[in-house]
PDB file of C-alpha atoms in Angstrom:
ATOM      1  CA  MET U 106      -2.173 -20.281  11.078  1.00  0.00           C
ATOM      2  CA  GLY U 107      -2.733 -18.615   7.702  1.00  0.00           C
ATOM      3  CA  ILE U 108      -2.118 -14.863   7.890  1.00  0.00           C
ATOM      4  CA  LEU U 109      -2.625 -12.383   5.061  1.00  0.00           C
ATOM      5  CA  TYR U 110      -0.847  -9.035   5.317  1.00  0.00           C
ATOM      6  CA  LEU U 111      -2.448  -6.017   3.623  1.00  0.00           C
ATOM      7  CA  LEU U 112       0.045  -3.220   2.820  1.00  0.00           C
ATOM      8  CA  PRO U 113      -1.525   0.220   2.148  1.00  0.00           C
ATOM      9  CA  GLY U 114      -0.091   2.656  -0.364  1.00  0.00           C
ATOM     10  CA  GLN U 115      -0.255   6.312  -1.382  1.00  0.00           C
ATOM     11  CA  GLY U 116      -3.353   7.944   0.123  1.00  0.00           C
ATOM     12  CA  ALA U 117      -3.327   6.076   3.445  1.00  0.00           C
ATOM     13  CA  GLN U 118      -0.515   8.163   4.934  1.00  0.00           C
ATOM     14  CA  TYR U 119      -0.876  10.941   7.488  1.00  0.00           C
ATOM     15  CA  ARG U 120       1.528  13.379   9.077  1.00  0.00           C
ATOM     16  CA  GLY U 121       3.636  11.774  11.807  1.00  0.00           C
ATOM     17  CA  MET U 122       2.405   8.235  11.160  1.00  0.00           C
ATOM     18  CA  GLY U 123       4.348   5.834  13.383  1.00  0.00           C
ATOM     19  CA  VAL U 124       6.400   8.490  15.208  1.00  0.00           C
ATOM     20  CA  GLU U 125       4.944   7.631  18.622  1.00  0.00           C
ATOM     21  CA  LEU U 126       5.650   3.933  18.031  1.00  0.00           C
ATOM     22  CA  TYR U 127       9.190   4.784  16.888  1.00  0.00           C
ATOM     23  CA  ARG U 128       9.801   6.424  20.260  1.00  0.00           C
ATOM     24  CA  THR U 129       8.403   3.513  22.303  1.00  0.00           C
ATOM     25  CA  SER U 130       9.346   0.310  20.441  1.00  0.00           C
ATOM     26  CA  THR U 131      12.982  -0.649  19.920  1.00  0.00           C
ATOM     27  CA  GLN U 132      12.143  -3.335  17.334  1.00  0.00           C
ATOM     28  CA  PHE U 133      10.074  -0.939  15.266  1.00  0.00           C
ATOM     29  CA  ALA U 134      12.638   1.885  15.522  1.00  0.00           C
ATOM     30  CA  THR U 135      15.508  -0.390  14.509  1.00  0.00           C
ATOM     31  CA  ALA U 136      13.670  -1.562  11.390  1.00  0.00           C
ATOM     32  CA  VAL U 137      12.597   1.960  10.406  1.00  0.00           C
ATOM     33  CA  ASP U 138      16.187   3.158  10.813  1.00  0.00           C
ATOM     34  CA  GLU U 139      17.352   0.268   8.642  1.00  0.00           C
ATOM     35  CA  VAL U 140      15.107   1.407   5.787  1.00  0.00           C
ATOM     36  CA  LEU U 141      15.828   5.133   6.069  1.00  0.00           C
ATOM     37  CA  ASP U 142      19.573   4.576   6.547  1.00  0.00           C
ATOM     38  CA  THR U 143      19.609   2.329   3.479  1.00  0.00           C
ATOM     39  CA  LEU U 144      17.886   5.045   1.454  1.00  0.00           C
ATOM     40  CA  SER U 145      20.405   7.617   2.661  1.00  0.00           C
ATOM     41  CA  ARG U 146      23.288   5.316   1.748  1.00  0.00           C
ATOM     42  CA  LEU U 147      22.021   4.477  -1.734  1.00  0.00           C
ATOM     43  CA  SER U 148      20.324   7.682  -2.802  1.00  0.00           C
ATOM     44  CA  THR U 149      20.522  11.451  -2.453  1.00  0.00           C
ATOM     45  CA  TYR U 150      16.930  11.778  -3.626  1.00  0.00           C
ATOM     46  CA  PHE U 151      15.266  11.617  -0.187  1.00  0.00           C
ATOM     47  CA  PRO U 152      16.962  14.352   1.869  1.00  0.00           C
ATOM     48  CA  ALA U 153      16.248  14.593   5.601  1.00  0.00           C
ATOM     49  CA  VAL U 154      13.138  12.399   5.427  1.00  0.00           C
ATOM     50  CA  LYS U 155      13.696  10.994   8.901  1.00  0.00           C
ATOM     51  CA  GLN U 156      14.212  14.375  10.557  1.00  0.00           C
ATOM     52  CA  ARG U 157      11.219  15.916   8.806  1.00  0.00           C
ATOM     53  CA  TRP U 158       9.116  12.954   9.939  1.00  0.00           C
ATOM     54  CA  LEU U 159      10.241  13.136  13.568  1.00  0.00           C
ATOM     55  CA  ASP U 160       9.766  16.930  13.604  1.00  0.00           C
ATOM     56  CA  GLY U 161       6.226  16.670  12.257  1.00  0.00           C
ATOM     57  CA  GLU U 162       7.199  18.379   9.006  1.00  0.00           C
ATOM     58  CA  ASP U 163       6.528  15.440   6.656  1.00  0.00           C
ATOM     59  CA  ASP U 164       4.127  16.515   3.905  1.00  0.00           C
ATOM     60  CA  PRO U 165       1.605  13.700   3.267  1.00  0.00           C
ATOM     61  CA  ALA U 166       1.134  14.881  -0.329  1.00  0.00           C
ATOM     62  CA  ASP U 167       4.844  14.778  -1.252  1.00  0.00           C
ATOM     63  CA  PRO U 168       5.730  11.370  -2.735  1.00  0.00           C
ATOM     64  CA  SER U 169       9.451  11.930  -2.091  1.00  0.00           C
ATOM     65  CA  VAL U 170       8.570  11.905   1.617  1.00  0.00           C
ATOM     66  CA  THR U 171       5.494   9.707   1.742  1.00  0.00           C
ATOM     67  CA  GLN U 172       6.732   6.725  -0.235  1.00  0.00           C
ATOM     68  CA  PRO U 173       9.940   6.128   1.759  1.00  0.00           C
ATOM     69  CA  LEU U 174       7.989   6.545   5.005  1.00  0.00           C
ATOM     70  CA  LEU U 175       5.339   4.058   3.885  1.00  0.00           C
ATOM     71  CA  LEU U 176       8.054   1.503   3.148  1.00  0.00           C
ATOM     72  CA  ALA U 177       9.833   2.214   6.455  1.00  0.00           C
ATOM     73  CA  VAL U 178       6.709   2.125   8.631  1.00  0.00           C
ATOM     74  CA  GLU U 179       5.272  -1.000   7.012  1.00  0.00           C
ATOM     75  CA  TYR U 180       8.589  -2.828   7.180  1.00  0.00           C
ATOM     76  CA  GLY U 181       8.951  -1.709  10.813  1.00  0.00           C
ATOM     77  CA  LEU U 182       5.500  -3.046  11.711  1.00  0.00           C
ATOM     78  CA  HIS U 183       6.336  -6.346  10.041  1.00  0.00           C
ATOM     79  CA  ARG U 184       9.566  -6.690  11.993  1.00  0.00           C
ATOM     80  CA  LEU U 185       7.802  -5.845  15.266  1.00  0.00           C
ATOM     81  CA  LEU U 186       5.081  -8.441  14.683  1.00  0.00           C
ATOM     82  CA  SER U 187       7.726 -10.921  13.589  1.00  0.00           C
ATOM     83  CA  SER U 188       9.469 -10.453  16.953  1.00  0.00           C
ATOM     84  CA  TRP U 189       6.174 -11.525  18.531  1.00  0.00           C
ATOM     85  CA  GLY U 190       6.025 -14.668  16.404  1.00  0.00           C
ATOM     86  CA  ILE U 191       3.476 -13.335  13.885  1.00  0.00           C
ATOM     87  CA  GLU U 192       4.493 -14.074  10.285  1.00  0.00           C
ATOM     88  CA  PRO U 193       2.484 -13.767   7.067  1.00  0.00           C
ATOM     89  CA  THR U 194       1.700 -16.690   4.794  1.00  0.00           C
ATOM     90  CA  ALA U 195       0.559 -14.265   2.063  1.00  0.00           C
ATOM     91  CA  VAL U 196       0.932 -10.580   1.191  1.00  0.00           C
ATOM     92  CA  LEU U 197      -1.227  -8.136  -0.765  1.00  0.00           C
ATOM     93  CA  GLY U 198       0.069  -4.628  -1.396  1.00  0.00           C
ATOM     94  CA  HIS U 199      -2.074  -1.705  -2.543  1.00  0.00           C
ATOM     95  CA  SER U 200      -0.263   0.581  -5.008  1.00  0.00           C
ATOM     96  CA  ALA U 201       3.039   1.679  -3.384  1.00  0.00           C
ATOM     97  CA  GLY U 202       2.385  -0.860  -0.631  1.00  0.00           C
ATOM     98  CA  GLU U 203       3.302  -3.635  -3.046  1.00  0.00           C
ATOM     99  CA  LEU U 204       6.957  -2.633  -2.711  1.00  0.00           C
ATOM    100  CA  ALA U 205       6.780  -3.259   1.054  1.00  0.00           C
ATOM    101  CA  ALA U 206       5.027  -6.536   0.264  1.00  0.00           C
ATOM    102  CA  ALA U 207       7.948  -7.535  -1.961  1.00  0.00           C
ATOM    103  CA  VAL U 208      10.461  -6.904   0.849  1.00  0.00           C
ATOM    104  CA  ILE U 209       8.373  -8.776   3.441  1.00  0.00           C
ATOM    105  CA  ALA U 210       7.921 -11.688   1.023  1.00  0.00           C
ATOM    106  CA  ASP U 211      11.692 -11.753   0.255  1.00  0.00           C
ATOM    107  CA  VAL U 212      11.102 -11.015  -3.415  1.00  0.00           C
ATOM    108  CA  LEU U 213      13.416  -8.000  -3.161  1.00  0.00           C
ATOM    109  CA  SER U 214      16.226  -7.226  -0.763  1.00  0.00           C
ATOM    110  CA  LEU U 215      15.867  -3.990   1.158  1.00  0.00           C
ATOM    111  CA  ASP U 216      18.696  -2.447  -0.893  1.00  0.00           C
ATOM    112  CA  ASP U 217      16.987  -3.299  -4.178  1.00  0.00           C
ATOM    113  CA  ALA U 218      13.603  -2.122  -2.918  1.00  0.00           C
ATOM    114  CA  CYS U 219      15.137   1.239  -2.035  1.00  0.00           C
ATOM    115  CA  LEU U 220      16.653   1.533  -5.503  1.00  0.00           C
ATOM    116  CA  MET U 221      13.269   0.702  -7.038  1.00  0.00           C
ATOM    117  CA  LEU U 222      11.628   3.284  -4.794  1.00  0.00           C
ATOM    118  CA  GLU U 223      14.076   5.965  -5.905  1.00  0.00           C
ATOM    119  CA  ALA U 224      13.458   5.253  -9.588  1.00  0.00           C
ATOM    120  CA  ARG U 225       9.686   5.285  -9.233  1.00  0.00           C
ATOM    121  CA  ALA U 226       9.531   8.399  -7.066  1.00  0.00           C
ATOM    122  CA  ALA U 227      11.983  10.359  -9.214  1.00  0.00           C
ATOM    123  CA  HIS U 228      10.285   9.569 -12.506  1.00  0.00           C
ATOM    124  CA  SER U 229       6.784  10.173 -11.141  1.00  0.00           C
ATOM    125  CA  LEU U 230       7.785  13.701 -10.153  1.00  0.00           C
ATOM    126  CA  GLU U 231       8.776  14.351 -13.768  1.00  0.00           C
ATOM    127  CA  CYS U 232       5.093  14.012 -14.704  1.00  0.00           C
ATOM    128  CA  PRO U 233       2.713  16.997 -14.769  1.00  0.00           C
ATOM    129  CA  ALA U 234       1.195  18.068 -11.474  1.00  0.00           C
ATOM    130  CA  GLY U 235      -2.113  16.475 -10.626  1.00  0.00           C
ATOM    131  CA  GLY U 236      -3.758  14.344  -8.018  1.00  0.00           C
ATOM    132  CA  MET U 237      -6.263  11.665  -7.127  1.00  0.00           C
ATOM    133  CA  LEU U 238      -9.801  11.404  -5.782  1.00  0.00           C
ATOM    134  CA  ALA U 239     -11.607   8.605  -3.963  1.00  0.00           C
ATOM    135  CA  VAL U 240     -15.141   8.607  -5.370  1.00  0.00           C
ATOM    136  CA  GLY U 241     -18.328   6.926  -4.214  1.00  0.00           C
ATOM    137  CA  ALA U 242     -19.423   5.675  -7.630  1.00  0.00           C
ATOM    138  CA  THR U 243     -18.826   2.825 -10.068  1.00  0.00           C
ATOM    139  CA  PRO U 244     -16.247   3.078 -12.878  1.00  0.00           C
ATOM    140  CA  GLU U 245     -19.107   2.866 -15.393  1.00  0.00           C
ATOM    141  CA  THR U 246     -20.831   5.911 -13.893  1.00  0.00           C
ATOM    142  CA  LEU U 247     -17.599   7.870 -13.813  1.00  0.00           C
ATOM    143  CA  HIS U 248     -16.657   7.009 -17.389  1.00  0.00           C
ATOM    144  CA  ALA U 249     -19.967   8.519 -18.473  1.00  0.00           C
ATOM    145  CA  ILE U 250     -19.627  11.871 -16.687  1.00  0.00           C
ATOM    146  CA  LEU U 251     -15.971  12.745 -16.081  1.00  0.00           C
ATOM    147  CA  PRO U 252     -13.582  14.563 -18.463  1.00  0.00           C
ATOM    148  CA  PRO U 253     -11.673  12.183 -20.768  1.00  0.00           C
ATOM    149  CA  ASP U 254      -8.295  13.043 -19.260  1.00  0.00           C
ATOM    150  CA  THR U 255      -9.530  11.936 -15.827  1.00  0.00           C
ATOM    151  CA  GLU U 256      -8.893   8.201 -15.628  1.00  0.00           C
ATOM    152  CA  ILE U 257      -9.856   5.298 -13.385  1.00  0.00           C
ATOM    153  CA  ALA U 258      -6.846   4.726 -11.113  1.00  0.00           C
ATOM    154  CA  GLY U 259      -8.266   1.821  -9.177  1.00  0.00           C
ATOM    155  CA  VAL U 260     -11.299  -0.025  -7.888  1.00  0.00           C
ATOM    156  CA  ASN U 261     -11.119  -0.640  -4.150  1.00  0.00           C
ATOM    157  CA  ALA U 262     -14.665  -1.994  -3.795  1.00  0.00           C
ATOM    158  CA  PRO U 263     -18.059  -1.625  -5.470  1.00  0.00           C
ATOM    159  CA  ARG U 264     -18.785   2.124  -5.582  1.00  0.00           C
ATOM    160  CA  GLN U 265     -15.324   2.859  -4.163  1.00  0.00           C
ATOM    161  CA  THR U 266     -13.305   4.038  -7.146  1.00  0.00           C
ATOM    162  CA  MET U 267     -10.095   6.052  -7.388  1.00  0.00           C
ATOM    163  CA  VAL U 268      -9.641   8.516 -10.239  1.00  0.00           C
ATOM    164  CA  SER U 269      -6.564  10.507 -11.198  1.00  0.00           C
ATOM    165  CA  GLY U 270      -5.693  13.274 -13.566  1.00  0.00           C
ATOM    166  CA  PRO U 271      -3.799  16.521 -14.110  1.00  0.00           C
ATOM    167  CA  THR U 272      -4.698  19.498 -11.930  1.00  0.00           C
ATOM    168  CA  GLU U 273      -7.133  21.219 -14.298  1.00  0.00           C
ATOM    169  CA  SER U 274      -8.854  17.943 -15.157  1.00  0.00           C
ATOM    170  CA  LEU U 275      -9.436  17.199 -11.477  1.00  0.00           C
ATOM    171  CA  ARG U 276     -10.832  20.696 -10.954  1.00  0.00           C
ATOM    172  CA  ARG U 277     -13.424  20.023 -13.664  1.00  0.00           C
ATOM    173  CA  ALA U 278     -14.058  16.553 -12.252  1.00  0.00           C
ATOM    174  CA  ARG U 279     -14.860  17.955  -8.796  1.00  0.00           C
ATOM    175  CA  SER U 280     -17.375  20.381 -10.303  1.00  0.00           C
ATOM    176  CA  ILE U 281     -19.073  17.577 -12.250  1.00  0.00           C
ATOM    177  CA  LEU U 282     -19.206  15.318  -9.191  1.00  0.00           C
ATOM    178  CA  ASP U 283     -20.710  18.147  -7.137  1.00  0.00           C
ATOM    179  CA  GLU U 284     -23.331  18.783  -9.834  1.00  0.00           C
ATOM    180  CA  ASN U 285     -24.259  15.093  -9.821  1.00  0.00           C
ATOM    181  CA  CYS U 286     -24.285  14.843  -5.998  1.00  0.00           C
ATOM    182  CA  VAL U 287     -21.518  12.220  -6.065  1.00  0.00           C
ATOM    183  CA  THR U 288     -19.391  12.071  -2.921  1.00  0.00           C
ATOM    184  CA  TYR U 289     -15.599  12.210  -3.192  1.00  0.00           C
ATOM    185  CA  VAL U 290     -12.503  12.831  -1.097  1.00  0.00           C
ATOM    186  CA  ASP U 291      -9.198  14.283  -2.266  1.00  0.00           C
ATOM    187  CA  LEU U 292      -6.307  11.893  -1.689  1.00  0.00           C
ATOM    188  CA  ALA U 293      -2.982  13.291  -0.495  1.00  0.00           C
ATOM    189  CA  SER U 294      -1.044  13.331  -3.749  1.00  0.00           C
ATOM    190  CA  THR U 295       0.581  15.906  -6.008  1.00  0.00           C
ATOM    191  CA  ARG U 296       0.812  13.593  -9.030  1.00  0.00           C
ATOM    192  CA  PRO U 297      -1.717  11.578 -11.091  1.00  0.00           C
ATOM    193  CA  PHE U 298      -0.604   8.072 -10.120  1.00  0.00           C
ATOM    194  CA  HIS U 299      -1.997   5.126 -12.129  1.00  0.00           C
ATOM    195  CA  HIS U 300      -2.719   7.435 -15.066  1.00  0.00           C
ATOM    196  CA  SER U 301      -1.587   7.192 -18.683  1.00  0.00           C
ATOM    197  CA  LEU U 302       0.504  10.333 -18.106  1.00  0.00           C
ATOM    198  CA  MET U 303       2.875   8.001 -16.259  1.00  0.00           C
ATOM    199  CA  SER U 304       3.174   5.612 -19.216  1.00  0.00           C
ATOM    200  CA  ASP U 305       6.215   7.242 -20.797  1.00  0.00           C
ATOM    201  CA  LYS U 306       8.091   6.844 -17.491  1.00  0.00           C
ATOM    202  CA  GLN U 307       7.595   3.084 -17.378  1.00  0.00           C
ATOM    203  CA  ASP U 308      10.475   2.299 -19.727  1.00  0.00           C
ATOM    204  CA  MET U 309      12.904   4.238 -17.543  1.00  0.00           C
ATOM    205  CA  VAL U 310      11.715   2.440 -14.409  1.00  0.00           C
ATOM    206  CA  ARG U 311      11.986  -0.890 -16.236  1.00  0.00           C
ATOM    207  CA  MET U 312      15.570  -0.095 -17.233  1.00  0.00           C
ATOM    208  CA  ASN U 313      16.404   0.689 -13.601  1.00  0.00           C
ATOM    209  CA  ALA U 314      14.732  -2.542 -12.485  1.00  0.00           C
ATOM    210  CA  THR U 315      16.759  -4.769 -14.832  1.00  0.00           C
ATOM    211  CA  SER U 316      19.758  -4.378 -12.520  1.00  0.00           C
ATOM    212  CA  LEU U 317      17.801  -5.647  -9.489  1.00  0.00           C
ATOM    213  CA  SER U 318      17.585  -9.238  -8.231  1.00  0.00           C
ATOM    214  CA  PHE U 319      14.087 -10.714  -7.940  1.00  0.00           C
ATOM    215  CA  VAL U 320      13.661 -13.944  -5.957  1.00  0.00           C
ATOM    216  CA  PRO U 321      10.664 -16.323  -5.904  1.00  0.00           C
ATOM    217  CA  SER U 322       8.848 -15.892  -2.603  1.00  0.00           C
ATOM    218  CA  PRO U 323       8.250 -18.753  -0.157  1.00  0.00           C
ATOM    219  CA  ILE U 324       4.799 -17.270   0.564  1.00  0.00           C
ATOM    220  CA  GLU U 325       1.752 -16.416  -1.543  1.00  0.00           C
ATOM    221  CA  PHE U 326       2.021 -13.146  -3.489  1.00  0.00           C
ATOM    222  CA  VAL U 327      -1.358 -11.566  -4.249  1.00  0.00           C
ATOM    223  CA  SER U 328      -1.117  -8.819  -6.856  1.00  0.00           C
ATOM    224  CA  GLY U 329      -3.156  -5.668  -6.500  1.00  0.00           C
ATOM    225  CA  TYR U 330      -2.648  -5.097 -10.230  1.00  0.00           C
ATOM    226  CA  ALA U 331      -3.491  -8.545 -11.584  1.00  0.00           C
ATOM    227  CA  GLY U 332      -6.320  -8.860  -9.071  1.00  0.00           C
ATOM    228  CA  THR U 333      -5.278 -12.359  -8.035  1.00  0.00           C
ATOM    229  CA  THR U 334      -2.367 -14.461  -6.770  1.00  0.00           C
ATOM    230  CA  ILE U 335       0.490 -14.452  -9.270  1.00  0.00           C
ATOM    231  CA  ALA U 336       3.496 -16.680  -9.828  1.00  0.00           C
ATOM    232  CA  ALA U 337       7.169 -15.795  -9.632  1.00  0.00           C
ATOM    233  CA  THR U 338       7.308 -15.799 -13.437  1.00  0.00           C
ATOM    234  CA  GLN U 339       5.244 -12.596 -13.246  1.00  0.00           C
ATOM    235  CA  TYR U 340       6.476 -10.720 -10.164  1.00  0.00           C
ATOM    236  CA  CYS U 341      10.140 -11.495 -10.862  1.00  0.00           C
ATOM    237  CA  ARG U 342      10.015  -9.551 -14.137  1.00  0.00           C
ATOM    238  CA  PRO U 343      11.118  -5.878 -14.205  1.00  0.00           C
ATOM    239  CA  GLU U 344       8.188  -5.105 -16.529  1.00  0.00           C
ATOM    240  CA  TYR U 345       5.711  -6.083 -13.822  1.00  0.00           C
ATOM    241  CA  TRP U 346       7.029  -3.396 -11.462  1.00  0.00           C
ATOM    242  CA  ALA U 347       7.477  -0.739 -14.155  1.00  0.00           C
ATOM    243  CA  ASN U 348       3.863  -1.133 -15.276  1.00  0.00           C
ATOM    244  CA  HIS U 349       2.646  -0.129 -11.804  1.00  0.00           C
ATOM    245  CA  MET U 350       3.241   3.503 -12.748  1.00  0.00           C
ATOM    246  CA  ALA U 351       0.211   3.710 -15.040  1.00  0.00           C
ATOM    247  CA  ALA U 352      -1.798   0.555 -14.304  1.00  0.00           C
ATOM    248  CA  PRO U 353      -4.993   0.810 -12.228  1.00  0.00           C
ATOM    249  CA  VAL U 354      -5.164  -0.946  -8.853  1.00  0.00           C
ATOM    250  CA  ARG U 355      -7.634  -3.850  -8.678  1.00  0.00           C
ATOM    251  CA  TYR U 356      -7.808  -4.215  -4.913  1.00  0.00           C
ATOM    252  CA  TRP U 357     -11.410  -5.475  -4.787  1.00  0.00           C
ATOM    253  CA  ASP U 358     -10.647  -8.286  -7.242  1.00  0.00           C
ATOM    254  CA  ALA U 359      -7.437  -9.121  -5.376  1.00  0.00           C
ATOM    255  CA  ILE U 360      -8.897  -9.301  -1.865  1.00  0.00           C
ATOM    256  CA  ARG U 361     -11.938 -11.304  -3.003  1.00  0.00           C
ATOM    257  CA  SER U 362      -9.695 -13.718  -4.899  1.00  0.00           C
ATOM    258  CA  ALA U 363      -7.383 -14.154  -1.908  1.00  0.00           C
ATOM    259  CA  LEU U 364     -10.199 -14.808   0.555  1.00  0.00           C
ATOM    260  CA  SER U 365     -12.048 -17.125  -1.837  1.00  0.00           C
ATOM    261  CA  ASN U 366      -9.068 -19.294  -2.755  1.00  0.00           C
ATOM    262  CA  THR U 367      -7.095 -19.539   0.506  1.00  0.00           C
ATOM    263  CA  LEU U 368      -8.196 -20.224   4.081  1.00  0.00           C
ATOM    264  CA  PHE U 369      -6.808 -17.439   6.285  1.00  0.00           C
ATOM    265  CA  ASP U 370      -7.235 -17.322  10.046  1.00  0.00           C
ATOM    266  CA  CYS U 371      -6.181 -13.650  10.231  1.00  0.00           C
ATOM    267  CA  VAL U 372      -6.003 -10.696   7.852  1.00  0.00           C
ATOM    268  CA  ILE U 373      -3.886  -7.819   9.183  1.00  0.00           C
ATOM    269  CA  GLU U 374      -3.526  -4.346   7.692  1.00  0.00           C
ATOM    270  CA  ILE U 375       0.170  -3.532   8.125  1.00  0.00           C
ATOM    271  CA  GLY U 376       0.409   0.233   7.859  1.00  0.00           C
ATOM    272  CA  PRO U 377      -1.511   3.465   8.369  1.00  0.00           C
ATOM    273  CA  GLY U 378      -5.285   3.597   8.304  1.00  0.00           C
ATOM    274  CA  THR U 379      -8.115   1.093   8.213  1.00  0.00           C
ATOM    275  CA  THR U 380      -9.350   1.277   4.620  1.00  0.00           C
ATOM    276  CA  LEU U 381      -7.944  -2.034   3.357  1.00  0.00           C
ATOM    277  CA  SER U 382      -9.109  -3.991   6.402  1.00  0.00           C
ATOM    278  CA  THR U 383     -12.599  -2.464   6.260  1.00  0.00           C
ATOM    279  CA  ILE U 384     -12.910  -3.548   2.626  1.00  0.00           C
ATOM    280  CA  ALA U 385     -11.488  -6.980   3.530  1.00  0.00           C
ATOM    281  CA  ARG U 386     -14.337  -7.509   6.014  1.00  0.00           C
ATOM    282  CA  ARG U 387     -16.796  -6.614   3.289  1.00  0.00           C
ATOM    283  CA  ALA U 388     -15.094  -8.967   0.853  1.00  0.00           C
ATOM    284  CA  ALA U 389     -15.112 -11.802   3.409  1.00  0.00           C
ATOM    285  CA  ARG U 390     -18.876 -11.473   3.763  1.00  0.00           C
ATOM    286  CA  SER U 391     -19.411 -11.515   0.001  1.00  0.00           C
ATOM    287  CA  SER U 392     -16.863 -14.183  -0.954  1.00  0.00           C
ATOM    288  CA  PRO U 393     -18.135 -17.678  -1.785  1.00  0.00           C
ATOM    289  CA  GLY U 394     -17.283 -20.558   0.505  1.00  0.00           C
ATOM    290  CA  THR U 395     -18.401 -21.998   3.807  1.00  0.00           C
ATOM    291  CA  HIS U 396     -15.159 -21.780   5.796  1.00  0.00           C
ATOM    292  CA  ARG U 397     -14.947 -19.595   8.875  1.00  0.00           C
ATOM    293  CA  PRO U 398     -14.413 -15.886   8.088  1.00  0.00           C
ATOM    294  CA  PRO U 399     -10.941 -14.631   9.023  1.00  0.00           C
ATOM    295  CA  LEU U 400     -10.274 -12.331  11.934  1.00  0.00           C
ATOM    296  CA  VAL U 401      -9.545  -8.930  10.323  1.00  0.00           C
ATOM    297  CA  LEU U 402      -7.249  -6.619  12.295  1.00  0.00           C
ATOM    298  CA  THR U 403      -5.510  -3.258  11.900  1.00  0.00           C
ATOM    299  CA  SER U 404      -2.076  -2.229  13.140  1.00  0.00           C
ATOM    300  CA  MET U 405      -2.379   1.599  13.119  1.00  0.00           C
ATOM    301  CA  SER U 406      -5.866   3.023  13.504  1.00  0.00           C
ATOM    302  CA  GLY U 407      -4.934   6.632  12.697  1.00  0.00           C
ATOM    303  CA  PRO U 408      -3.660   9.953  14.036  1.00  0.00           C
ATOM    304  CA  GLY U 409      -3.811  10.342  17.800  1.00  0.00           C
ATOM    305  CA  SER U 410      -4.225   6.657  18.553  1.00  0.00           C
ATOM    306  CA  ASP U 411      -1.999   4.643  20.897  1.00  0.00           C
ATOM    307  CA  THR U 412      -0.363   2.439  18.273  1.00  0.00           C
ATOM    308  CA  LEU U 413       1.615   0.266  20.691  1.00  0.00           C
ATOM    309  CA  GLU U 414      -1.465  -0.497  22.787  1.00  0.00           C
ATOM    310  CA  HIS U 415      -3.387  -1.148  19.580  1.00  0.00           C
ATOM    311  CA  LEU U 416      -0.709  -3.621  18.491  1.00  0.00           C
ATOM    312  CA  ARG U 417      -0.774  -5.385  21.858  1.00  0.00           C
ATOM    313  CA  THR U 418      -4.510  -5.880  21.405  1.00  0.00           C
ATOM    314  CA  LEU U 419      -3.854  -7.178  17.888  1.00  0.00           C
ATOM    315  CA  ARG U 420      -1.321  -9.645  19.286  1.00  0.00           C
ATOM    316  CA  ALA U 421      -3.719 -10.896  21.957  1.00  0.00           C
ATOM    317  CA  ARG U 422      -6.547 -11.367  19.464  1.00  0.00           C
ATOM    318  CA  ALA U 423      -4.292 -13.134  16.952  1.00  0.00           C
ATOM    319  CA  ASP U 424      -2.957 -15.428  19.692  1.00  0.00           C
ATOM    320  CA  HIS U 425      -6.515 -16.174  20.833  1.00  0.00           C
ATOM    321  CA  ARG U 426      -7.605 -17.065  17.294  1.00  0.00           C
ATOM    322  CA  SER U 427      -4.528 -19.285  16.864  1.00  0.00           C
ATOM    323  CA  ALA U 428      -5.276 -21.103  20.137  1.00  0.00           C
ATOM    324  CA  ALA U 429      -8.925 -21.553  19.175  1.00  0.00           C
ATOM    325  CA  GLU U 430      -7.972 -22.978  15.797  1.00  0.00           C
ATOM    326  CA  GLY U 431      -5.584 -25.373  17.519  1.00  0.00           C
ATOM    327  CA  VAL U 432      -8.348 -26.660  19.801  1.00  0.00           C
ATOM    328  CA  SER U 433     -10.832 -27.066  16.947  1.00  0.00           C
ATOM    329  CA  ALA U 434      -8.232 -28.909  14.872  1.00  0.00           C
TER     330      ALA U 434
END
């Protein structure tokens, strides 16, 4: 059964994501501890992340907290599903989620992924303060009305565009969007990710990445930056990962390419929220081809939900689809 994992990044997080599952699932807790213990062993940059998370004091806008928790929670979900016999045949990470995708796809060891995470988080915090917005408009519309130092940070879907910029630029951008009756939502971020302000940090991240070991993956690696499946000759290069700092995310291109070129039985969002899976359903309806649309599932629906029960439902639906495919084959 072909299974595509979608790994969300910065902006999908919420306070206490995965804590309830950590307290009820041994497999998930063990994997989360593995990530956070590895970070503690290799770096002093992420102090007390685990305790702040468990105490409900994790700030969703702080990348030094959010990014390690995204990696830990997404890796933990993968290990839990793996214990149930659910394994991906392809991965697609959105922004910071591509680091979790690399670990799941065996491109990077967990140790090396944690070292990459430290380099990226540390250097991003050296950039001027800023943030990101999710805007209900096309890039073309936004280019025409927004201040020049507000840049397109990604295109998630038609009329679903992310913009980023320094604090004052975003203040002006909000006023302009309000004047033009354009809807937007502030994303939880204190830095302008995927903005040219990050460009001068790329060389330092690349230098850090040259000491890491990249391995060709046995499964398909769909790039949220290239907007399509890429080969090991691309994702095994330090430059590829360093360029993520300033490059825009092309999630819409990537999910449409993946669903058009490969037959997947299931698409599962592995991480907080439902944004990537919602867009995947839209992409499946608009992608060319006559094969059966994939079953699109989420693993964590959001704050206050019963994640373990949600995952049990996911497992039952995935098993049912697998059995149905077996009969039809």
